[in-house]
């Protein structure tokens, strides 16, 4: 049965809440609660979802608790405000990991632990890029993660602009001795990111001395986007940096006019020996099948600009929040729900591979793995990859999320950190899906908590809690 009194209480508690940061957020919360009454499953449900009936009350309570306050947003704000960025190898990341352990224990999560992972330790140092001819002019830049540095007085060379790898190859011998700018306008991340990751080595094969890449993201306010590059083993390593879309356009216009542009790039970047880090793990142990596990999580490391609030502090907090909500409401599902705050997604993926290696003989007991790493904006539902039978169950559970407009199940789900385990164990995989301008903020100094709406975090937390709780609590395991 639907618990109307409880829903009314949830709505009322939102109305009363005085610690919500904005009045409009309160109004939105009330509208959402009211809408959830209208859309509440009940008499009009087709009989095929009767199996959901034993779970409706828990789902309602989890959503009510999630929407009743801005706990998740406040926790994310504290994380970013206190520790700043959390690049692998930094003291800030390790101190934030210790903070998370303390907070998880305070939440009452079980088996809270740190699992060791050796991570790459890249440091940026000071860096700059300037036009030296025809007239001196500073450009806004960010070195790419894992890049080598330049000599102390920098690299000065003539600019060559290309839009594609085809244009690079066509330039042939003209590439030698140049600083190559890849000026590929952003389409999708998957399509455009190859200029950042593979561009430096492609240019180096033809004799380039350094590489610039147009930031992988839509035009912002002259904001550069960093991110990892991958050097080919057999190619000289040349320094590489991202420039803003505005500066890339300027350099393109100058090149189009036939202006000879000379640039000077200075970067102190270097790779230090591997550092010690940890995945943070917390659980709600299952009451009936504790060895069967549903894993949730996001990556706790970030780039060394901004505070990594959308990428991926928010993802770690909303998945962690699912367990906190269960604990708070004293809901213990049949199976274990485990949150993992993954380390080193950004420049190594060592957290994800270490987990796979550590749990290799238990991957068969992994019922589902879920990752949230697309920012926490307006949640629309989940992507899912798995069997048709499992999808049918998940679509059934998602009907309980229609009231918060987060009931859409997309054709595919997964994530970088869960990828190694999902692949090795053939585990059904899921990702939170959201609508928002993620790639405007991604890997930039503008990735800070103020871009995130507390109510979006509350709704995402509620949706993840309902989805994971019911999958963990159904009598039959999804397969
Ligand atoms: Zn991320």
Coordinates of C-alpha atoms in Angstrom, one line a residue, residues 38-295:
X38 CA -0.3 12.5 -8.6
X39 CA 2.0 10.1 -10.2
X40 CA 2.0 7.7 -7.3
X41 CA 1.6 4.1 -8.4
X42 CA -1.6 2.6 -7.1
X43 CA -4.9 1.4 -8.6
X44 CA -3.8 2.4 -12.2
X45 CA -0.7 0.2 -12.0
X46 CA -0.8 -2.8 -14.4
X47 CA -0.9 -6.1 -12.5
X48 CA 2.6 -7.0 -13.8
X49 CA 4.2 -4.7 -11.2
X50 CA 2.4 -6.2 -8.2
X51 CA 5.8 -7.7 -7.3
X52 CA 6.8 -4.1 -6.4
X53 CA 4.2 -3.8 -3.7
X54 CA 6.3 -5.1 -0.8
X55 CA 8.9 -2.4 -1.7
X56 CA 6.7 0.7 -2.1
X57 CA 6.7 1.8 1.4
X58 CA 10.5 1.7 1.7
X59 CA 10.8 3.5 -1.6
X60 CA 8.5 6.2 -0.4
X61 CA 10.4 6.7 2.8
X62 CA 13.7 6.8 1.1
X63 CA 12.5 9.5 -1.3
X64 CA 10.8 11.4 1.5
X65 CA 14.0 11.4 3.6
X66 CA 16.2 12.4 0.6
X67 CA 13.9 15.3 -0.4
X68 CA 13.4 16.6 3.1
X69 CA 16.8 18.4 3.4
X70 CA 20.0 19.4 1.6
X71 CA 22.3 17.1 3.5
X72 CA 24.0 15.8 0.3
X73 CA 24.8 19.3 -1.1
X74 CA 26.1 20.5 2.3
X75 CA 28.4 17.5 2.5
X76 CA 29.7 18.2 -1.0
X77 CA 30.2 21.8 -0.2
X78 CA 32.2 20.9 2.9
X79 CA 34.4 18.5 0.9
X80 CA 35.3 21.1 -1.7
X81 CA 35.5 24.0 0.6
X82 CA 37.8 22.2 3.0
X83 CA 40.1 20.1 0.8
X84 CA 39.9 21.9 -2.6
X85 CA 41.0 19.7 -5.5
X86 CA 41.9 16.1 -5.0
X87 CA 44.5 15.1 -7.6
X88 CA 46.1 11.7 -7.2
X89 CA 49.3 11.9 -5.1
X90 CA 48.2 15.1 -3.3
X91 CA 47.9 15.4 0.5
X92 CA 44.5 16.9 -0.1
X93 CA 43.2 13.7 -1.6
X94 CA 44.6 11.5 1.2
X95 CA 43.2 13.9 3.9
X96 CA 39.8 13.9 2.2
X97 CA 39.9 10.1 2.1
X98 CA 40.5 10.1 5.9
X99 CA 37.7 12.6 6.4
X100 CA 35.3 10.4 4.3
X101 CA 36.2 7.4 6.5
X102 CA 35.3 9.4 9.7
X103 CA 32.1 10.7 8.1
X104 CA 31.0 7.2 6.9
X105 CA 31.5 5.8 10.4
X106 CA 29.5 8.7 11.8
X107 CA 26.7 7.8 9.4
X108 CA 26.7 4.3 10.9
X109 CA 27.9 2.5 7.7
X110 CA 29.4 -0.9 8.3
X111 CA 32.8 -2.4 7.5
X112 CA 34.1 1.1 6.6
X113 CA 37.7 0.7 5.4
X114 CA 40.5 2.0 3.2
X115 CA 41.8 -0.4 0.5
X116 CA 45.3 0.5 -0.7
X117 CA 46.0 1.5 -4.3
X118 CA 49.3 2.8 -5.8
X119 CA 48.6 5.8 -7.9
X120 CA 50.5 7.9 -10.5
X121 CA 51.8 11.2 -9.0
X122 CA 51.8 13.9 -11.6
X123 CA 52.4 17.5 -10.6
X124 CA 51.7 20.6 -12.7
X125 CA 54.0 23.2 -11.3
X126 CA 54.0 26.7 -12.8
X127 CA 53.1 27.1 -16.4
X128 CA 52.4 29.8 -19.0
X129 CA 51.8 30.3 -22.7
X130 CA 52.4 33.5 -24.6
X131 CA 52.4 34.9 -28.1
X132 CA 55.9 36.4 -28.6
X133 CA 55.3 37.5 -32.2
X134 CA 53.9 39.5 -33.9
X135 CA 53.2 41.2 -30.5
X136 CA 53.5 39.8 -26.9
X137 CA 50.2 38.6 -25.6
X138 CA 49.4 36.1 -22.8
X139 CA 47.1 33.2 -23.5
X140 CA 45.0 31.3 -21.0
X141 CA 46.1 27.7 -20.7
X142 CA 46.2 24.5 -18.6
X143 CA 48.9 21.8 -19.0
X144 CA 47.4 18.4 -19.8
X145 CA 47.6 15.8 -17.1
X146 CA 50.6 13.4 -17.4
X147 CA 52.4 15.8 -19.7
X148 CA 56.2 16.3 -19.5
X149 CA 57.4 19.8 -18.8
X150 CA 59.5 22.1 -20.9
X151 CA 63.1 23.3 -20.3
X152 CA 63.2 26.0 -17.7
X153 CA 63.2 28.9 -20.2
X154 CA 60.4 27.2 -22.2
X155 CA 60.0 26.2 -25.8
X156 CA 59.7 28.9 -28.3
X157 CA 58.5 27.9 -31.8
X158 CA 56.3 28.8 -34.7
X159 CA 52.6 27.9 -34.5
X160 CA 50.9 25.4 -36.9
X161 CA 47.1 25.1 -36.6
X162 CA 45.2 22.0 -37.8
X163 CA 41.6 21.1 -37.3
X164 CA 41.9 17.3 -37.7
X165 CA 44.4 14.5 -37.8
X166 CA 44.0 14.4 -41.6
X167 CA 45.1 18.1 -41.8
X168 CA 48.1 17.2 -39.5
X169 CA 49.1 14.3 -41.8
X170 CA 48.6 16.5 -44.9
X171 CA 51.0 19.1 -43.4
X172 CA 53.7 16.5 -43.4
X173 CA 57.2 18.0 -43.2
X174 CA 55.8 21.4 -42.2
X175 CA 55.1 20.0 -38.7
X176 CA 58.8 19.6 -37.8
X177 CA 59.9 22.1 -35.2
X178 CA 56.4 23.6 -34.7
X179 CA 54.0 24.0 -31.8
X180 CA 50.9 22.3 -33.2
X181 CA 47.4 23.5 -32.2
X182 CA 44.6 21.0 -32.7
X183 CA 41.6 23.2 -33.1
X184 CA 38.7 20.7 -33.3
X185 CA 35.4 22.3 -32.1
X186 CA 33.6 20.3 -29.5
X187 CA 31.0 17.9 -30.8
X188 CA 30.7 15.0 -28.3
X189 CA 33.3 14.2 -25.6
X190 CA 34.0 10.8 -27.1
X191 CA 34.7 12.2 -30.5
X192 CA 36.7 15.3 -29.6
X193 CA 38.7 14.0 -26.6
X194 CA 41.0 12.0 -29.0
X195 CA 42.9 15.2 -29.9
X196 CA 43.7 15.7 -26.3
X197 CA 44.6 12.1 -25.5
X198 CA 46.3 11.1 -28.8
X199 CA 47.2 14.4 -30.4
X200 CA 50.6 15.0 -28.6
X201 CA 52.1 11.7 -29.8
X202 CA 50.5 12.1 -33.3
X203 CA 52.2 15.5 -33.7
X204 CA 55.5 14.2 -32.1
X205 CA 55.8 11.5 -34.8
X206 CA 56.0 14.3 -37.4
X207 CA 58.6 16.3 -35.4
X208 CA 56.4 18.8 -33.5
X209 CA 58.1 20.2 -30.4
X210 CA 54.9 20.9 -28.3
X211 CA 51.2 20.5 -28.7
X212 CA 48.2 22.7 -27.9
X213 CA 44.7 21.4 -27.9
X214 CA 41.4 23.4 -28.1
X215 CA 39.7 22.8 -24.8
X216 CA 37.4 19.7 -25.0
X217 CA 34.2 21.4 -24.1
X218 CA 31.7 24.0 -25.4
X219 CA 32.8 27.7 -25.4
X220 CA 32.8 29.1 -21.9
X221 CA 34.2 32.3 -20.5
X222 CA 37.7 31.8 -21.7
X223 CA 38.0 28.8 -19.4
X224 CA 40.6 26.1 -20.2
X225 CA 39.9 22.4 -19.6
X226 CA 42.7 20.1 -18.5
X227 CA 42.5 16.3 -18.8
X228 CA 44.8 13.4 -19.4
X229 CA 46.9 12.7 -22.4
X230 CA 48.3 9.2 -23.3
X231 CA 51.8 9.1 -24.8
X232 CA 52.7 6.3 -27.3
X233 CA 55.5 4.2 -25.9
X234 CA 57.7 4.6 -29.0
X235 CA 57.3 8.4 -29.7
X236 CA 59.2 11.3 -28.1
X237 CA 57.2 12.8 -25.3
X238 CA 56.5 16.5 -26.0
X239 CA 54.8 18.9 -23.6
X240 CA 51.1 19.5 -24.2
X241 CA 48.5 22.0 -22.9
X242 CA 44.9 23.0 -23.5
X243 CA 43.9 26.6 -24.6
X244 CA 40.5 28.2 -24.3
X245 CA 38.1 28.1 -27.2
X246 CA 38.5 31.9 -27.5
X247 CA 42.3 31.7 -27.8
X248 CA 42.1 28.7 -30.2
X249 CA 39.8 30.8 -32.5
X250 CA 42.1 33.8 -32.3
X251 CA 45.1 31.6 -33.3
X252 CA 43.1 30.1 -36.1
X253 CA 42.1 33.5 -37.4
X254 CA 45.7 34.7 -37.3
X255 CA 46.9 31.5 -39.2
X256 CA 44.1 32.0 -41.8
X257 CA 45.4 35.5 -42.4
X258 CA 48.8 34.1 -43.1
X259 CA 50.3 35.7 -40.0
X260 CA 53.4 34.0 -38.7
X261 CA 52.8 33.4 -35.0
X262 CA 55.6 32.5 -32.6
X263 CA 54.7 31.1 -29.2
X264 CA 56.5 30.4 -26.0
X265 CA 55.3 27.5 -23.7
X266 CA 56.7 27.1 -20.2
X267 CA 55.6 24.1 -18.1
X268 CA 57.2 22.7 -14.9
X269 CA 55.0 19.5 -15.1
X270 CA 56.6 16.3 -14.0
X271 CA 55.7 12.7 -13.1
X272 CA 57.0 11.6 -9.6
X273 CA 57.2 8.1 -8.3
X274 CA 53.8 6.4 -7.6
X275 CA 52.1 7.4 -4.4
X276 CA 50.0 5.6 -1.8
X277 CA 46.2 6.1 -2.1
X278 CA 43.0 4.2 -1.2
X279 CA 39.6 3.3 -2.3
X280 CA 37.2 4.0 0.5
X281 CA 34.6 1.3 1.1
X282 CA 31.5 1.3 3.3
X283 CA 28.5 -1.1 3.5
X284 CA 25.1 -1.9 4.7
X285 CA 25.4 -5.7 5.1
X286 CA 22.6 -7.8 3.7
X287 CA 20.3 -9.5 6.2
X288 CA 19.8 -12.7 4.1
X289 CA 22.4 -12.9 1.4
X290 CA 25.3 -10.8 2.7
X291 CA 27.8 -12.2 0.3
X292 CA 25.8 -10.9 -2.7
X293 CA 26.8 -7.3 -3.3
X294 CA 25.4 -4.2 -5.1
X295 CA 28.2 -1.7 -5.6

